[in-house]
CSV table of C-alpha atoms in Angstrom, one decimal:
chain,number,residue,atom,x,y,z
A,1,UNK,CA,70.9,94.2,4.9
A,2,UNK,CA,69.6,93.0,8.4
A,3,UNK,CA,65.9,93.0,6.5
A,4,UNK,CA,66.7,90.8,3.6
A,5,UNK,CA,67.6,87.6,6.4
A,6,UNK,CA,63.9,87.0,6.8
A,7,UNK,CA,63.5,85.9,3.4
A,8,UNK,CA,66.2,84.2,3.0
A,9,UNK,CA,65.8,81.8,5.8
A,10,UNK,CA,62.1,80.7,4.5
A,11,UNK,CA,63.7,80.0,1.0
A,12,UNK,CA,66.5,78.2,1.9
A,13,UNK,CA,64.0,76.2,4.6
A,14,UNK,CA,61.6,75.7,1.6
A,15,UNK,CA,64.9,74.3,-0.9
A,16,UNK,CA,65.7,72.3,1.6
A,17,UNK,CA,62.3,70.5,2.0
A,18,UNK,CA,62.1,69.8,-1.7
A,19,UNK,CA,65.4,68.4,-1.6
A,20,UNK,CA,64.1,66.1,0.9
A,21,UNK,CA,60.9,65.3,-1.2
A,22,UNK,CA,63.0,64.3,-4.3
A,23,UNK,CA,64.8,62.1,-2.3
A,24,UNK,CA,62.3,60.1,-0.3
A,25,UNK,CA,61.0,59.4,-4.0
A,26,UNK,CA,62.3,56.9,-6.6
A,27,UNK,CA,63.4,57.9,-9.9
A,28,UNK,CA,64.1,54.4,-11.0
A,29,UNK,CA,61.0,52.7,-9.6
A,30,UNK,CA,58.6,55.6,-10.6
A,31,UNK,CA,59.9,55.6,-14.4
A,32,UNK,CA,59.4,51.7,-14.5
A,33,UNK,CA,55.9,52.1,-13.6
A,34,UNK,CA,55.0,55.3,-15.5
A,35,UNK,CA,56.4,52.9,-18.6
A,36,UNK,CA,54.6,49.5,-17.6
A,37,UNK,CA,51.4,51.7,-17.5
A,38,UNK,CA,51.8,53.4,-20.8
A,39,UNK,CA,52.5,49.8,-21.8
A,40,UNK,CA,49.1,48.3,-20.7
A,41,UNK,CA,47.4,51.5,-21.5
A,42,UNK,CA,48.6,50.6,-25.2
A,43,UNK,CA,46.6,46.9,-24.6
A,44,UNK,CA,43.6,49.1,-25.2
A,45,UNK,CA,44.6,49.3,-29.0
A,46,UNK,CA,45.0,45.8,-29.2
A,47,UNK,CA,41.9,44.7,-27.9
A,48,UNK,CA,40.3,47.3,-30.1
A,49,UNK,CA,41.8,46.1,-33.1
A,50,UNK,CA,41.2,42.7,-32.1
A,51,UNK,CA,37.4,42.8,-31.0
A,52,UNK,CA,36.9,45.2,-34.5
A,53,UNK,CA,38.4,42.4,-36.7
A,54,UNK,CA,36.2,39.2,-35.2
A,55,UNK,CA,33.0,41.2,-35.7
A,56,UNK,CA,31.3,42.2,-38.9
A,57,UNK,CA,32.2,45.4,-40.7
A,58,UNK,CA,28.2,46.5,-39.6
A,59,UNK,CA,29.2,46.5,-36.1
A,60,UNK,CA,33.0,47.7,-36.3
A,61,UNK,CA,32.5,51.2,-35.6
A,62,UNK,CA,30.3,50.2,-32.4
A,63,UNK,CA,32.5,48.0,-31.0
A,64,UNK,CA,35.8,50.6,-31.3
A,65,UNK,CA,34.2,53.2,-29.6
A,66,UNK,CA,33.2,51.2,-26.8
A,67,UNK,CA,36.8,51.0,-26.4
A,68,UNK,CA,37.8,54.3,-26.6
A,69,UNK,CA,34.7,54.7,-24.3
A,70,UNK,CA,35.8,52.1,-21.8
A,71,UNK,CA,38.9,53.6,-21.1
A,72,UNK,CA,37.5,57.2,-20.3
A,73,UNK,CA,34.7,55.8,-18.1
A,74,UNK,CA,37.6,53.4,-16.5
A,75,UNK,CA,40.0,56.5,-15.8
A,76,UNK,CA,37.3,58.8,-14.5
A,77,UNK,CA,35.2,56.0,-12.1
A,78,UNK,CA,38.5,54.7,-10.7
A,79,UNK,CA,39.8,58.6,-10.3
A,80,UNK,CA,36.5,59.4,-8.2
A,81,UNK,CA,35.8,56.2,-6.6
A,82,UNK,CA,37.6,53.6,-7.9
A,83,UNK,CA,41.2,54.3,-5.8
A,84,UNK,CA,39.8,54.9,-2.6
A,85,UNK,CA,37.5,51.8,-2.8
A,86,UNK,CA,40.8,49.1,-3.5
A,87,UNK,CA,43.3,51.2,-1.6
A,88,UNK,CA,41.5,53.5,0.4
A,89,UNK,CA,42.5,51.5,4.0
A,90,UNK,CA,43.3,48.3,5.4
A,91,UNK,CA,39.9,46.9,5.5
A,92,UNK,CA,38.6,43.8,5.0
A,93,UNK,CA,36.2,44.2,2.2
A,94,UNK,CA,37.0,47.7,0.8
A,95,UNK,CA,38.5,51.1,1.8
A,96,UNK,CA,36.6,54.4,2.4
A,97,UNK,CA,39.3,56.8,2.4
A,98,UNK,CA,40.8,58.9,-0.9
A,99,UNK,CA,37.4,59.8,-3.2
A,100,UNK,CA,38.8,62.0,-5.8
A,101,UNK,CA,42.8,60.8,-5.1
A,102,UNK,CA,42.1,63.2,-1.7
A,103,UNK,CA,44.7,62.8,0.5
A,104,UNK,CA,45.1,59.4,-0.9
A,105,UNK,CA,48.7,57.1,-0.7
A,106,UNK,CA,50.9,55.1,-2.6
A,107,UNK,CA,51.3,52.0,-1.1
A,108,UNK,CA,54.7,51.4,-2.7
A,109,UNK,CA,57.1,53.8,-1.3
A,110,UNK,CA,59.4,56.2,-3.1
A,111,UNK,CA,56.4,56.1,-6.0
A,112,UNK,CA,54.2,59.3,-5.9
A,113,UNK,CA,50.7,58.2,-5.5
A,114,UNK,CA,49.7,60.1,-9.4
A,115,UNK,CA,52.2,57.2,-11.0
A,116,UNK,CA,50.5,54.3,-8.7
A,117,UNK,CA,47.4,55.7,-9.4
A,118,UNK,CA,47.9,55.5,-13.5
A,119,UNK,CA,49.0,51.9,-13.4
A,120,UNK,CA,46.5,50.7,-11.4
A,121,UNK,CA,43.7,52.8,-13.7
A,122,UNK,CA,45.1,51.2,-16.7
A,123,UNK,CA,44.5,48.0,-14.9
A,124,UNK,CA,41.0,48.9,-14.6
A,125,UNK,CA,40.2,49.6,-18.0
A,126,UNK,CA,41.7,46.2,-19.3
A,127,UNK,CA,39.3,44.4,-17.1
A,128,UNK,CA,36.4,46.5,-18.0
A,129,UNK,CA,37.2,46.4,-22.1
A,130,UNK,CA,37.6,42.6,-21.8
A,131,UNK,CA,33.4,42.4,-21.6
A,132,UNK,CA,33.2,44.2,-25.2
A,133,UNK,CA,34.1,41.1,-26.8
A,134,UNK,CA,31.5,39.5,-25.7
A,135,UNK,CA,28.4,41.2,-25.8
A,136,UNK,CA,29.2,42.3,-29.2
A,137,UNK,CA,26.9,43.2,-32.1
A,138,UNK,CA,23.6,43.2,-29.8
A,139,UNK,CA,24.0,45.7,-26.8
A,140,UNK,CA,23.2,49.5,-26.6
A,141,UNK,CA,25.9,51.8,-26.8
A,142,UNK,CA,24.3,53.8,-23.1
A,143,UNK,CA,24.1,50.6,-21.3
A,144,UNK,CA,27.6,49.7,-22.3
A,145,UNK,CA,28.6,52.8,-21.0
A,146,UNK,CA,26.4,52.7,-17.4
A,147,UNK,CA,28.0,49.0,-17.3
A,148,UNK,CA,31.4,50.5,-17.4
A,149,UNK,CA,31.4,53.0,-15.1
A,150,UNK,CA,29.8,50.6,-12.5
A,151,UNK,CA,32.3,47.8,-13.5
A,152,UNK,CA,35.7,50.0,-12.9
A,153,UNK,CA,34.6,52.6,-10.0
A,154,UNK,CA,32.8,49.6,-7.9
A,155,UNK,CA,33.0,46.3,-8.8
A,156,UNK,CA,36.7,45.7,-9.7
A,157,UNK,CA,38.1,48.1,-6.7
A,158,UNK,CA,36.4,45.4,-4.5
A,159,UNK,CA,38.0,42.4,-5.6
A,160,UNK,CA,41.4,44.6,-6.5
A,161,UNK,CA,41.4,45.4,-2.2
A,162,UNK,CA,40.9,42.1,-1.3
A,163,UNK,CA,43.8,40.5,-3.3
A,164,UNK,CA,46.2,43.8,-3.4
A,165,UNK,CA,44.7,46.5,-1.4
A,166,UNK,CA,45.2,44.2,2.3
A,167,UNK,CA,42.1,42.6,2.2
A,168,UNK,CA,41.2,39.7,3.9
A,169,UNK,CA,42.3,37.5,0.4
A,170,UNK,CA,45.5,39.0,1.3
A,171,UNK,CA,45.6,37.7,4.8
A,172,UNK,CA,45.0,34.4,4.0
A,173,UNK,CA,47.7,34.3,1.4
A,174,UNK,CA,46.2,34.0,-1.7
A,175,UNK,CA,48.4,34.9,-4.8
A,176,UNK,CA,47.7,36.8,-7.9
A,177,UNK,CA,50.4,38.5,-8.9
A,178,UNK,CA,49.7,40.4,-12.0
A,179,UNK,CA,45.7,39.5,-12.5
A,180,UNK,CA,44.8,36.5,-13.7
A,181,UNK,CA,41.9,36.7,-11.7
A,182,UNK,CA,41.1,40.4,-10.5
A,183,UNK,CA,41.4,41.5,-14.1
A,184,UNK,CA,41.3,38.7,-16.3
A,185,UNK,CA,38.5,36.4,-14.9
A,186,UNK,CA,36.6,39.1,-13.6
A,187,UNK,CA,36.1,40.4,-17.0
A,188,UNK,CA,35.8,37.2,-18.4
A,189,UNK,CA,32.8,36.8,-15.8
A,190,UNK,CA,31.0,39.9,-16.2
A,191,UNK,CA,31.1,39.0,-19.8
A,192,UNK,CA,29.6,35.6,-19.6
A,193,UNK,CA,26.7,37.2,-17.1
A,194,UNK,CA,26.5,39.9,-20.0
A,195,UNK,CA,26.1,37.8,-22.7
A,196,UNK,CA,24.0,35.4,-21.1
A,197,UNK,CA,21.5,38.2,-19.9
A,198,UNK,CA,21.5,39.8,-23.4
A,199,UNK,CA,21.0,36.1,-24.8
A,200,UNK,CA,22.6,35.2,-28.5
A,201,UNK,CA,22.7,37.2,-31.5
A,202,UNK,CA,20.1,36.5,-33.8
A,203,UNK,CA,21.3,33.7,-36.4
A,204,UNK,CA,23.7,32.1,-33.8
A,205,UNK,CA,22.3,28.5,-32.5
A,206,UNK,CA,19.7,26.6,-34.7
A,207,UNK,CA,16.4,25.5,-33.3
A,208,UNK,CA,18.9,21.9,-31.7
A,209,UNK,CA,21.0,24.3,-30.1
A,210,UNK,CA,24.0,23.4,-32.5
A,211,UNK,CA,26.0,27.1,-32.8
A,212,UNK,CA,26.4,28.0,-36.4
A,213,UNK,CA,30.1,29.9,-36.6
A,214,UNK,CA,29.8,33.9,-37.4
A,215,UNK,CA,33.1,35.3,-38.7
A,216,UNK,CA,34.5,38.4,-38.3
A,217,UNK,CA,35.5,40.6,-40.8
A,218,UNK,CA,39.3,41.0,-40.8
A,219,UNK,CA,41.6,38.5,-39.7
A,220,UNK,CA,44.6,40.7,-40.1
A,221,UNK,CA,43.2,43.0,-37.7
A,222,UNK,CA,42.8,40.6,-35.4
A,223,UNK,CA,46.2,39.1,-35.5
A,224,UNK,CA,47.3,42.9,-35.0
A,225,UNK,CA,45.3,43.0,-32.0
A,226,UNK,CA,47.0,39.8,-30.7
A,227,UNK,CA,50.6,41.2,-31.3
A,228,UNK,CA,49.7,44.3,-29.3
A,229,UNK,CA,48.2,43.0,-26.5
A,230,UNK,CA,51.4,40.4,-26.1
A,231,UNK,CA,53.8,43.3,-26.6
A,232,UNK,CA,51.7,45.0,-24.3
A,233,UNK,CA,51.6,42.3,-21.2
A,234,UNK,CA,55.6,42.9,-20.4
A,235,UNK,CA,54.4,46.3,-19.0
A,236,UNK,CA,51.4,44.3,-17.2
A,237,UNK,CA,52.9,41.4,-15.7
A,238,UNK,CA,56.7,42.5,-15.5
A,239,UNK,CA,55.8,46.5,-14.4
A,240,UNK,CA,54.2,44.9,-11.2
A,241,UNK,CA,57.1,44.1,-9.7
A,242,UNK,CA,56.3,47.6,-9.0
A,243,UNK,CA,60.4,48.8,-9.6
A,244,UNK,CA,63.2,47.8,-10.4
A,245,UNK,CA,64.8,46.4,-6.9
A,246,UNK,CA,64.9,43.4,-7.5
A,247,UNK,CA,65.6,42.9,-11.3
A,248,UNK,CA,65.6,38.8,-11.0
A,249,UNK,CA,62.3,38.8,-10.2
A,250,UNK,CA,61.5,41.1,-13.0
A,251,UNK,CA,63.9,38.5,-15.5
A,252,UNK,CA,61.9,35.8,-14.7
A,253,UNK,CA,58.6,37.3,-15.3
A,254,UNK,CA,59.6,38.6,-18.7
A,255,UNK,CA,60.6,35.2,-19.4
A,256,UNK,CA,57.8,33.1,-18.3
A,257,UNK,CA,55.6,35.7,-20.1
A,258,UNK,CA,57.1,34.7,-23.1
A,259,UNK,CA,57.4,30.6,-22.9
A,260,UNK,CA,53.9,30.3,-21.9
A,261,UNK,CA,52.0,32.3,-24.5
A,262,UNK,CA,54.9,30.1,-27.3
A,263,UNK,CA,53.8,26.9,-26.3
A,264,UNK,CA,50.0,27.9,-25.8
A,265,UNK,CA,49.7,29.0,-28.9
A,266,UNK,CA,51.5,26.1,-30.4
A,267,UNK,CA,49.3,23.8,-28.7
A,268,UNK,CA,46.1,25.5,-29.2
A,269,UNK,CA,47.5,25.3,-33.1
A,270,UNK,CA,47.6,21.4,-32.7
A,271,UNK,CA,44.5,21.1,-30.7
A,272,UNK,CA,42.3,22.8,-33.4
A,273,UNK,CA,44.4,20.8,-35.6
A,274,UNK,CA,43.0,17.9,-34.7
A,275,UNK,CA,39.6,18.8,-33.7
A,276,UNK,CA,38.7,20.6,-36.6
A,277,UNK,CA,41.0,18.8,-39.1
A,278,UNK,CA,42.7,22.6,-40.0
A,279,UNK,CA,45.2,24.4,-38.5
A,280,UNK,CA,42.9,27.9,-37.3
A,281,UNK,CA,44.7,30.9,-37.0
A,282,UNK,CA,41.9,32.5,-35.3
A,283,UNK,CA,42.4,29.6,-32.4
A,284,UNK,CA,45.9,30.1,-32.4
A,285,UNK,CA,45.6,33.3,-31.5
A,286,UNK,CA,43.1,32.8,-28.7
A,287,UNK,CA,45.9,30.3,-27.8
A,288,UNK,CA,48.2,33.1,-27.4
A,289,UNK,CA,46.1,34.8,-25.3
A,290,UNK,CA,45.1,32.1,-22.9
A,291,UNK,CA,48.9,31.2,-22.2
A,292,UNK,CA,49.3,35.0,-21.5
A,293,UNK,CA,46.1,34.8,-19.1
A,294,UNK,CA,47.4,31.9,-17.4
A,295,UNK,CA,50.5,33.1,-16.8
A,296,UNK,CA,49.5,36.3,-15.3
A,297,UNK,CA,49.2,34.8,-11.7
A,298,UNK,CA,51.9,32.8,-11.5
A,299,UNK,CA,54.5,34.7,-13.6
A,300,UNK,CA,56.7,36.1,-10.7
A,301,UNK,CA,55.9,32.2,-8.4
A,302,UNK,CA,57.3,30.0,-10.8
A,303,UNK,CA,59.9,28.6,-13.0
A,304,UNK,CA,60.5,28.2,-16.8
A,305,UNK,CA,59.8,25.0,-16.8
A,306,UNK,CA,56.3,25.2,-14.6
A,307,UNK,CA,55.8,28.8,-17.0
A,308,UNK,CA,55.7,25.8,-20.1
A,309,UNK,CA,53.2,23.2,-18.5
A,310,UNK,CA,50.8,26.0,-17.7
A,311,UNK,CA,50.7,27.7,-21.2
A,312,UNK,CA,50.6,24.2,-22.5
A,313,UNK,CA,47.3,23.0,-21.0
A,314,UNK,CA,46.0,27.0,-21.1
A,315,UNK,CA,46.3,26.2,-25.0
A,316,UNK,CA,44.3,23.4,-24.9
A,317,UNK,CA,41.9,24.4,-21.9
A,318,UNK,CA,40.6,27.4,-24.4
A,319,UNK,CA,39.8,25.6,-27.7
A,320,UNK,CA,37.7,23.1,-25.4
A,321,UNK,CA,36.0,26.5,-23.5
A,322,UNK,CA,35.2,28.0,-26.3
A,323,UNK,CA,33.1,24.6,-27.4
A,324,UNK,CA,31.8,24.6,-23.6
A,325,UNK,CA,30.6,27.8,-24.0
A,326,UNK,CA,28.9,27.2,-27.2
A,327,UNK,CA,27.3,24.5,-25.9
A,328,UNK,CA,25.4,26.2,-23.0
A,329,UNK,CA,24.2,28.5,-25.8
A,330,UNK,CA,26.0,31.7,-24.3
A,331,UNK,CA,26.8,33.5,-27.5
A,332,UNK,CA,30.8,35.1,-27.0
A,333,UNK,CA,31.8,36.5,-30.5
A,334,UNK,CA,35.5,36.6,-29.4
A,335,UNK,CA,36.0,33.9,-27.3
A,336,UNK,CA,36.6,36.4,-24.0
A,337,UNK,CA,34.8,34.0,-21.7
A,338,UNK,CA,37.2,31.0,-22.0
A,339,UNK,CA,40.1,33.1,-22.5
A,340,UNK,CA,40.0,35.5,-19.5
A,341,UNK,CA,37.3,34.1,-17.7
A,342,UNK,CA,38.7,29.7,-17.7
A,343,UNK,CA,41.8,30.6,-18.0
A,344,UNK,CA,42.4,33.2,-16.0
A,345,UNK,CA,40.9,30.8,-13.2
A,346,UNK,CA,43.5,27.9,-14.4
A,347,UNK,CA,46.3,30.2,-14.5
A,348,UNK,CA,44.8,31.4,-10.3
A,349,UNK,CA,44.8,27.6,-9.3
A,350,UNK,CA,48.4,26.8,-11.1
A,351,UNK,CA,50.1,29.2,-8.0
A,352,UNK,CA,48.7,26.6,-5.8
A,353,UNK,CA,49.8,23.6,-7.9
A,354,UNK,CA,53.4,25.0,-8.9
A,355,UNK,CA,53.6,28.0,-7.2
A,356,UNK,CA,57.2,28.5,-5.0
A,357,UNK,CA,57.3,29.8,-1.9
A,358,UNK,CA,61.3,30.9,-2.6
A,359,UNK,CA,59.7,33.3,-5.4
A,360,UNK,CA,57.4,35.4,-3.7
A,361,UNK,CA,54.2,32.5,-3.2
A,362,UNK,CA,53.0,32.1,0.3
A,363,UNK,CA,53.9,28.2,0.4
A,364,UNK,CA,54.7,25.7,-1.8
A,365,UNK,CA,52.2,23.9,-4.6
A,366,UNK,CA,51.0,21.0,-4.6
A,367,UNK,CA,53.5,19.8,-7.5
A,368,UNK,CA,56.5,20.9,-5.6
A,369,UNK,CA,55.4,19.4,-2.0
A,370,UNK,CA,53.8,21.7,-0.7
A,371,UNK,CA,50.4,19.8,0.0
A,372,UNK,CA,46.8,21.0,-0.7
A,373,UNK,CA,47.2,24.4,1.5
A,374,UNK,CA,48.2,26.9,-1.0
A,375,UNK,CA,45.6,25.4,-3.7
A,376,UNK,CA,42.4,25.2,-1.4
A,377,UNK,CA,43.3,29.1,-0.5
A,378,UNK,CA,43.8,29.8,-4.1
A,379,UNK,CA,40.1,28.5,-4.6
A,380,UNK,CA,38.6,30.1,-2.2
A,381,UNK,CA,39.9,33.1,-3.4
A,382,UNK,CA,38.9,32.3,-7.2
A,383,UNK,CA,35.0,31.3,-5.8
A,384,UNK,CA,34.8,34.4,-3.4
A,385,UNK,CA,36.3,36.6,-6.0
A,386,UNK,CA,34.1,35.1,-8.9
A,387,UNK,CA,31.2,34.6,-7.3
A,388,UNK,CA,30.8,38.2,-6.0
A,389,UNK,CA,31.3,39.5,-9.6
A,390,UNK,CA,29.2,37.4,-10.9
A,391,UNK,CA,26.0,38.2,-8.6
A,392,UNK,CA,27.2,41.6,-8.5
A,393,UNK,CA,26.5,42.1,-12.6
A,394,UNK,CA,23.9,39.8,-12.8
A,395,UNK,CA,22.3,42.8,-10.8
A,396,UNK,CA,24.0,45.6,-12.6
A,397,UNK,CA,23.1,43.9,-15.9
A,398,UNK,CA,19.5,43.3,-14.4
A,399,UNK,CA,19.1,47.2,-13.1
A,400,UNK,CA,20.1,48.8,-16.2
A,401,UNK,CA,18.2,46.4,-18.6
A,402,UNK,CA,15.2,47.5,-16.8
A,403,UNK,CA,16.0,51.3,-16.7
A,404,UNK,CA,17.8,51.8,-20.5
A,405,UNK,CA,16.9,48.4,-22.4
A,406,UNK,CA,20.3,46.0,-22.9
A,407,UNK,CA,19.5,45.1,-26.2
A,408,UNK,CA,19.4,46.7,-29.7
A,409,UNK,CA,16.7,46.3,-31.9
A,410,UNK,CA,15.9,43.5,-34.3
A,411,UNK,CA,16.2,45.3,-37.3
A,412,UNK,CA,19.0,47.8,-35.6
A,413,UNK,CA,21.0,44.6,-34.9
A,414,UNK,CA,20.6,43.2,-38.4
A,415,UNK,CA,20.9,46.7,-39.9
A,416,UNK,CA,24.0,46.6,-37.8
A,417,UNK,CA,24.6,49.2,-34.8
A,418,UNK,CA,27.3,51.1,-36.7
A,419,UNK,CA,24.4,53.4,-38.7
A,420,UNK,CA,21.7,52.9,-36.1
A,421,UNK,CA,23.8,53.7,-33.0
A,422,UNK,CA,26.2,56.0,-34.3
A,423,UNK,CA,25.2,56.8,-38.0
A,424,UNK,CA,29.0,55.7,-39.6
A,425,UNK,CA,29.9,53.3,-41.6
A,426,UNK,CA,33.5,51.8,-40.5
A,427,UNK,CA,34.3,50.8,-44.1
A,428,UNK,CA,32.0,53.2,-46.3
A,429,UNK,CA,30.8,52.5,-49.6
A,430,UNK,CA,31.2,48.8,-48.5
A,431,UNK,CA,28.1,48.4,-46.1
A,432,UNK,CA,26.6,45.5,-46.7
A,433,UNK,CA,23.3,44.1,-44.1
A,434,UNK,CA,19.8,43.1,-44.6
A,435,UNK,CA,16.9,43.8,-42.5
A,436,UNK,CA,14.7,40.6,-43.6
């Protein structure tokens, strides 16, 4: 009998240490995030669907499996670098600790570091997908891929540890709560550097420089694509509260993430309306999106009322971007540039104008008398942050142009890549191209 007490003790020591595991952890908090992230994980399918629908059925097939593509490179870069570069340490500029999710931390506690780790990849691969759009139907299928890796295991992590990861944006108290511009602009700049690198696709802007409108295929597609990504953003703006502990905070996110993508979209509507002398449904739903991107930074800073006035001019801000952008003869099949990239910048600045220091902000905006001091550090943040990315992938864009080639073909681009990249058709028996 005497011998069996030696085991017993270690068991009982061991039982009693898990206990004490599971209860230093969250079961609330952690299910909130593993569901926000399977949310924005689902975002991939709508800007698959989306992207596939606005370009032609030649180049449908490309354009999904960079996608599916983006995602995998996204999960594995940020798994082996990506994690320990935006919340490795304390650092200024980047952390150094955590390669492989080694001995790495959850900065939110009761959350096991596998859960923060999935939310934050998912994050990753949103910013890096967002560039598809707009370097569509001209750019090689391997230096998509190179681009993707470098954007999610390098490039993002940086900008993600200075805003979240205690980074010196941090210290100065600038505010993005959910993205607006570590995600959304960020991927909205690498794809203007992308798509100005690779230059337009061929048939795009006359000899004047006046853009001549390319359609996309499938409109319902599209329209899908929109409807997933909005059901999506709850779990991308609302599931980084980061738990459930304060439940006001995630009401009012909710809600602002729904008023400001309504009245973008209505005023996008009228705005094209007017403009174009037709009610576009395409614009409309870019409209959507920009009141979604606008309201990424702010969401958990503001009121309903300040959630309306931002979606409001986002609506408007992206019809008038996507005209901006034509008219520097930067070729953007979807629209991503002024939609993440303008108004995910917009949406950065509106913390400083209507931002509320009672709601998580670091002081008050300028609209509700706080002064100039929140928005001037909101700039600064939106230059720094910007203008790193965008020398940073004029350079990655540069170094694998001259390594793999950017570009397709000519003829592969008016064959379309579908059947020269991947040797499918997306629609088959329907392929229809010309090579003259």
């Amino acid at each position: 009998m005497g011998s069996a007490f030696p085991d017993v003790i270690p068991a009982v020591s061991a039982l009693v240490a898990r206990v004490q595991d599971a209860a230093a952890l969250n079961a609330l908090d952690t299910l909130w995030i593993l569901i926000a992230a399977i949310l924005v994980f689902f975002m991939q399918a709508g800007f698959s669907v989306l992207e596939a629908g606005l370009v032609r059925t030649k180049n449908a097939g490309n354009v999904l499996m960079k996608n599916l593509l983006d995602f995998a490179f996204a999960a594995l870069g940020y798994f082996i670098f990506g994690y320990a570069i935006m919340y490795g340490t304390q650092g200024l500029l980047f952390g150094t600790e955590g390669w492989f999710l080694a001995g790495a931390e959850s900065p939110v506690e009761g959350v096991p570091v596998e859960a923060f780790w999935l939310f934050q990849a998912v994050f990753a691969g949103a910013a890096a997908t967002i560039v598809a759009g707009a370097v569509a139907e001209r750019m090689k299928f391997t230096s998509y891929l190179a681009y993707s890796f470098i954007l999610s295991a390098f490039i993002y992590p940086i900008v993600g540890h200075w805003v979240w990861g205690g980074g010196w944006l941090a210290d100065i108290g600038f505010h993005d709560f959910a993205g607006s511009t570590v995600v959304h602009a960020v991927g909205g700049v690498s794809g203007l550097v992308g798509a100005w690198v690779l230059g337009p696709r061929y048939g795009k802007f006359n000899a004047d420089g006046s853009p001549n409108a390319i359609g996309g295929h499938s409109l319902p597609l599209a329209s899908l694509g929109v409807f997933i990504l909005w059901f999506g953003w709850y779990g991308f703006n609302a599931g980084s509260t980061l738990g459930m502990g304060e439940p006001d905070v995630v009401a009012r996110v909710a809600i602002n993430t729904t008023l400001a993508p309504s009245i973008a979209t209505v005023t996008a509507m009228v705005t094209s309306w007017i403009r174009y002398g037709k009610p576009d449904l395409m614009l409309a739903l870019n409209g959507a999106l920009a009141g979604l991107v606008a309201i990424t930074a702010p969401c958990a800073a503001v009121g309903p009322g300040a959630a309306l006035f931002i979606g409001a001019i986002a609506g408007v801000l992206c019809i008038y971007g996507i005209a901006w952008i034509d008219a520097l003869r930067v070729d953007d099949p979807v629209g991503a540039v002024a939609v993440h990239g303008l108004c995910g910048v917009f949406g950065t600045l509106a913390v400083g104008l209507w931002g509320r220091e009672a709601y998580g902000a670091s002081a008050d905006g300028l609209f509700m008398g706080g002064g100039f001091g929140a928005l001037g550090v909101q700039m600064l943040g939106v230059v720094a942050a910007l203008g790193f990315t965008a020398v940073a992938m004029w350079i990655v864009f540069k170094a694998i142009d001259s390594v793999l080639g950017l570009r397709v073909s000519h003829e592969t681009e008016l064959r379309g890549l579908d059947i020269d990249e991947h040797g499918i058709e997306s629609y088959a028996g329907f392929q229809i191209f010309t090579t003259e």
